[in-house]
Short mmCIF file of C-alpha atoms in Angstrom, two decimals:
data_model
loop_
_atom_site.label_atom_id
_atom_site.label_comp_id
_atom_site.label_asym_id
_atom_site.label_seq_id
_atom_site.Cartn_x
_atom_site.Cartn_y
_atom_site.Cartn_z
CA UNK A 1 14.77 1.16 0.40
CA UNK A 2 11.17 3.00 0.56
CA UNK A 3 7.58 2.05 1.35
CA UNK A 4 4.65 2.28 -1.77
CA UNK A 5 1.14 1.83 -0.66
CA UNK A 6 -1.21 1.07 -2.90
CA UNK A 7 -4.86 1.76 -1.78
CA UNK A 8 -8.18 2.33 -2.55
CA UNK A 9 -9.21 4.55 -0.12
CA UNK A 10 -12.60 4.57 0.75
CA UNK A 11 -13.64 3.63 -2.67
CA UNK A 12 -16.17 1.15 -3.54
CA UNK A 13 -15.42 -2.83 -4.64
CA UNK A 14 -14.46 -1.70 -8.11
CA UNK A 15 -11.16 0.43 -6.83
CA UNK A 16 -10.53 -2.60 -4.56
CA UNK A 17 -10.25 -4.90 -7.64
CA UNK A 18 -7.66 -2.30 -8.99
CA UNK A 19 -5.79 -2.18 -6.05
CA UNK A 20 -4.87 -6.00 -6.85
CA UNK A 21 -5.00 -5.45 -10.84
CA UNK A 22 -2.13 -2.21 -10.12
CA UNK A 23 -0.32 -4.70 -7.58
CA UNK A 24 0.13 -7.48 -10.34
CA UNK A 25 1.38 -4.72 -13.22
CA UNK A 26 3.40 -3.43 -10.33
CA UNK A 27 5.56 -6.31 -9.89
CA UNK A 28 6.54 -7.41 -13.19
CA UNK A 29 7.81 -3.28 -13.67
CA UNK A 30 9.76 -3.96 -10.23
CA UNK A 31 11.00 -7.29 -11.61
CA UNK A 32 11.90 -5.77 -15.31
CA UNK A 33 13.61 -3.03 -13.10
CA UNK A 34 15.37 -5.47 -10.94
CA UNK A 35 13.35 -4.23 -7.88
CA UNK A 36 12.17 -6.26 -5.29
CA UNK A 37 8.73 -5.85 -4.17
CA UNK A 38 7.59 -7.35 -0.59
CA UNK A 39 3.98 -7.24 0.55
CA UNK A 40 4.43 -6.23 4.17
CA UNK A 41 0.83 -5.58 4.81
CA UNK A 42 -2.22 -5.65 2.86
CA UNK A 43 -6.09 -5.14 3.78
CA UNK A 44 -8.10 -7.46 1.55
CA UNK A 45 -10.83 -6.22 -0.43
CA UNK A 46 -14.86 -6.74 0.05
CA UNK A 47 -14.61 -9.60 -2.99
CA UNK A 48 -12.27 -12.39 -3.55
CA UNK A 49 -9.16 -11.18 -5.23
CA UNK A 50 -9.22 -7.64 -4.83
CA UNK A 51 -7.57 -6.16 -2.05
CA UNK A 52 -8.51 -2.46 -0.26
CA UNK A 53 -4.76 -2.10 0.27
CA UNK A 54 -1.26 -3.12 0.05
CA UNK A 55 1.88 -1.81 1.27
CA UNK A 56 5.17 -2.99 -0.19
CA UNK A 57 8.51 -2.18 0.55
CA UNK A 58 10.85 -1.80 -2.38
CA UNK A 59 14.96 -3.03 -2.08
CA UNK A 60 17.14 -3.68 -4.62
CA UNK A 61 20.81 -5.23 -4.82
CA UNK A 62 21.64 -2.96 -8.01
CA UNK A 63 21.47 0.49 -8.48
CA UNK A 64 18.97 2.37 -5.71
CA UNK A 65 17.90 4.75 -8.54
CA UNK A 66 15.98 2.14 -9.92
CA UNK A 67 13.65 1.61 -6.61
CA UNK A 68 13.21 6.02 -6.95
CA UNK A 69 12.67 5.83 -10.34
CA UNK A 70 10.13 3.25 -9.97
CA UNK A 71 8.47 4.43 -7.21
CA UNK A 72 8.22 8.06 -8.54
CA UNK A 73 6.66 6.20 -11.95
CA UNK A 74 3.70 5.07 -9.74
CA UNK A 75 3.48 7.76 -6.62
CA UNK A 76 -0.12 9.61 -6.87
CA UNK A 77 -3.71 9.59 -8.26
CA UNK A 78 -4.32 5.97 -10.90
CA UNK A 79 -7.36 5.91 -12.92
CA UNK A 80 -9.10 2.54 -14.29
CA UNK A 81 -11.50 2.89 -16.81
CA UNK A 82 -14.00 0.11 -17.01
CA UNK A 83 -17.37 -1.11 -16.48
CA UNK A 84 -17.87 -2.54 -13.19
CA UNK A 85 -17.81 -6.45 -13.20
CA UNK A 86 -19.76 -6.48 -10.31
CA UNK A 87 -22.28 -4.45 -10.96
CA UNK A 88 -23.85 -4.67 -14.83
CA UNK A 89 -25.10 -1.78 -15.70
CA UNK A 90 -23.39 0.60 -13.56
CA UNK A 91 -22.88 3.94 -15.37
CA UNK A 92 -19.93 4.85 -13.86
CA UNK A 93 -16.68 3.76 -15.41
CA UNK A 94 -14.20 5.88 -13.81
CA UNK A 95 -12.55 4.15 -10.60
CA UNK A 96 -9.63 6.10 -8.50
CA UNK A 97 -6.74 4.70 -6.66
CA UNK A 98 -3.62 6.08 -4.89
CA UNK A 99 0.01 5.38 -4.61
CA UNK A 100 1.66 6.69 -1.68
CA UNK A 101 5.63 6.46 -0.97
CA UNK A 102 7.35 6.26 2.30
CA UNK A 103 10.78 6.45 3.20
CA UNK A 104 11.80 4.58 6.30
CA UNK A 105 10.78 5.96 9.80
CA UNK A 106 13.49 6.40 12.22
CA UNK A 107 13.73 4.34 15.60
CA UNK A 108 10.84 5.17 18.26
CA UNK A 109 10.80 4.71 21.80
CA UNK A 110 9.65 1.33 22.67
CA UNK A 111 7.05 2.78 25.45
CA UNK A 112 5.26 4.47 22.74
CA UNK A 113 4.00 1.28 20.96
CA UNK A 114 1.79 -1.42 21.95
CA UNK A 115 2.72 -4.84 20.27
CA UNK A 116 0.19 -7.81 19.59
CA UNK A 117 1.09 -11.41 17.64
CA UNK A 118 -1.24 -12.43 16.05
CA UNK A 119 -1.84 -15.21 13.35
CA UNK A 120 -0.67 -14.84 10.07
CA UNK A 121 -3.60 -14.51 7.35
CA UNK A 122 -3.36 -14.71 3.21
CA UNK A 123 -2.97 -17.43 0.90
CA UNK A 124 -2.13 -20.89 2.03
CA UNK A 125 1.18 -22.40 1.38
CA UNK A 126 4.79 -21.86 2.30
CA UNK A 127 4.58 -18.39 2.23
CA UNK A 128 1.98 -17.74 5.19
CA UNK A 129 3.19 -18.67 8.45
CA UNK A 130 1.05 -20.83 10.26
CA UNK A 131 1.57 -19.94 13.72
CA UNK A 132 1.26 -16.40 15.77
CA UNK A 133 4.38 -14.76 14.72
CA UNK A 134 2.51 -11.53 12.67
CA UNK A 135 2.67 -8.39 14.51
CA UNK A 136 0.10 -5.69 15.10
CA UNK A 137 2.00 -2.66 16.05
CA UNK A 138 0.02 0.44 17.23
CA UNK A 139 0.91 3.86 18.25
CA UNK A 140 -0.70 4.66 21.14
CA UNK A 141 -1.14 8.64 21.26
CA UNK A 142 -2.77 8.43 17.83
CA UNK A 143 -4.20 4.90 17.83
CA UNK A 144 -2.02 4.40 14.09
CA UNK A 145 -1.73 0.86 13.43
CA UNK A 146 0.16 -1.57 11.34
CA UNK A 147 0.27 -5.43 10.83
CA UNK A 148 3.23 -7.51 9.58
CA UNK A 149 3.76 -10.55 8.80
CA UNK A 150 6.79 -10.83 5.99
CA UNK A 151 9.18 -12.57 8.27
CA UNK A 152 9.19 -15.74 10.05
CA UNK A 153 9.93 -14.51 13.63
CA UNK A 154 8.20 -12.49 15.85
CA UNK A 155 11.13 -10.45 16.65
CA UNK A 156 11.72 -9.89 13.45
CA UNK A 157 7.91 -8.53 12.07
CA UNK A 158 8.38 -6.73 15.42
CA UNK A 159 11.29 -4.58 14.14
CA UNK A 160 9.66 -3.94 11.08
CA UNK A 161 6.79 -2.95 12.41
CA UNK A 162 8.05 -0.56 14.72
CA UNK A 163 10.21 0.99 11.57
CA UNK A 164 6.99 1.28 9.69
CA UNK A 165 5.33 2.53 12.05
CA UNK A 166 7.63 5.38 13.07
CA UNK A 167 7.78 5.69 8.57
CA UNK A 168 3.56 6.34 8.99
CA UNK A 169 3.78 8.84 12.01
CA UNK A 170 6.80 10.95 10.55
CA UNK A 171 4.21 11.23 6.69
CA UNK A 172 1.45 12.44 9.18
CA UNK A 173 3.37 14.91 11.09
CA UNK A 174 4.62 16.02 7.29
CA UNK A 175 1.28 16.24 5.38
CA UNK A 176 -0.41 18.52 8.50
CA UNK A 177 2.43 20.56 8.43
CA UNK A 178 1.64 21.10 4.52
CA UNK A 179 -2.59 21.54 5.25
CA UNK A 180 -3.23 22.25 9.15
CA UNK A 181 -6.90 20.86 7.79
CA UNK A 182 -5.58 17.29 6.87
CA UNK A 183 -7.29 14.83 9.29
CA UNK A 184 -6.37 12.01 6.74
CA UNK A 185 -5.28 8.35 8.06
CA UNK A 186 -2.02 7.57 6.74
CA UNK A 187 -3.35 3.88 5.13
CA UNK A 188 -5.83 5.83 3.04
CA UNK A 189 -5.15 9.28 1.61
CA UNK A 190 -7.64 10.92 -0.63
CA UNK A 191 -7.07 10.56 -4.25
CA UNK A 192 -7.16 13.27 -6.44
CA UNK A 193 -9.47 12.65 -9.16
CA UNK A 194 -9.16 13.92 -12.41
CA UNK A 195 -5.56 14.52 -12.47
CA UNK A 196 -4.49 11.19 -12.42
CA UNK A 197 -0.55 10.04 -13.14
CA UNK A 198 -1.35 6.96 -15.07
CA UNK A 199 -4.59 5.76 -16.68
CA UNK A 200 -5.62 2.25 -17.24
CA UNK A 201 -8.45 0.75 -19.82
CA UNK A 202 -10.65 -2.61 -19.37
CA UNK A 203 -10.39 -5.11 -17.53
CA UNK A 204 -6.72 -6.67 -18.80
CA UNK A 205 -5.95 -3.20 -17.23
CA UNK A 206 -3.61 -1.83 -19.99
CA UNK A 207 -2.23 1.34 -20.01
CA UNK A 208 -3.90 4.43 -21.64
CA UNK A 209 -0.50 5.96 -23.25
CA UNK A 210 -0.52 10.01 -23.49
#
């Protein structure tokens, strides 16, 4: 099993509607792969259907290469190439994105984290619980927080919080002991333009092959 956040960082609307354009292409590659992809927390985006993030974790019932492979296939700087639909005009056709991979955090102390249920938000239907058993899970030295909402019990969004949380804090403690200077929030790490792993053209967001 392993985390993949998809994100826009602190981009503008444009990398938020790529975030959900990358998500869609994302899944039917997990499915193809035989990869299960669960949305375990997601931060929607300034317009309808685009989404600033959205973290997924990634299981399979076949071979775990396939969830690596896959992963690795995705993990780093995406590039769409388009003009903006929501602003005509625009001159800038370049918009960044970033995949980050997690592996599952270890078990922290239960003093450490502050727990809050909340209501569960997203699209209506079966899939969106309707009442509070999502989970806001924060860290309290660092303030780190996470929200889940995948399962139907509190106890259980409470377990995987605490897992994913513990999966955040352990990639923070890692990327400061690469750059002493990071000061980055784990939800949104810089992307590194102009070396970008995969590009995508228009707005059917096809692949730009090398």
């Amino acid at each position: 099993m392993l985390y993949l956040q998809i994100t826009a960082n602190t981009g503008p609307a444009e990398c938020c509607l790529a975030v959900a354009k990358a998500l869609q292409l994302f899944n039917k590659e997990a499915t193809k792969a035989g990869v299960t992809a669960r949305i375990i927390e997601q931060v929607d985006g300034p317009h309808a259907g685009s989404l600033r993030s959205a973290l997924l974790e990634l299981t399979t019932d076949k071979n775990e290469d396939a969830v690596q492979h896959l992963a690795q296939a995705w993990e780093g700087s995406l590039l769409w190439i388009c003009n903006s639909p929501y602003r005509l005009g625009h001159k800038r056709k370049n918009w960044f994105l970033g995949c980050k991979v997690f592996q599952p955090g270890s078990t922290m102390p239960e003093s450490e984290i502050r727990y809050e249920a909340t209501r569960a938000s997203g699209p209506g239907g079966q899939h969106v619980n309707k009442t509070d058993s999502a989970i806001r899970a924060t860290h309290i030295a660092t303030g780190i927080s996470v929200k889940v909402q995948t399962e139907r019990s509190q106890h259980a969004n409470k377990r995987l919080a605490a897992q994913l949380l513990s999966s955040k804090l352990e990639e923070l403690h890692a990327a400061k002991e690469r750059d002493s200077k990071a000061e980055r929030r784990m939800q949104h790490h810089d992307t590194e333009r102009g070396n970008a792993r995969r590009i995508f053209v228009g707005m059917a967001f096809k692949e730009q092959k090398a």
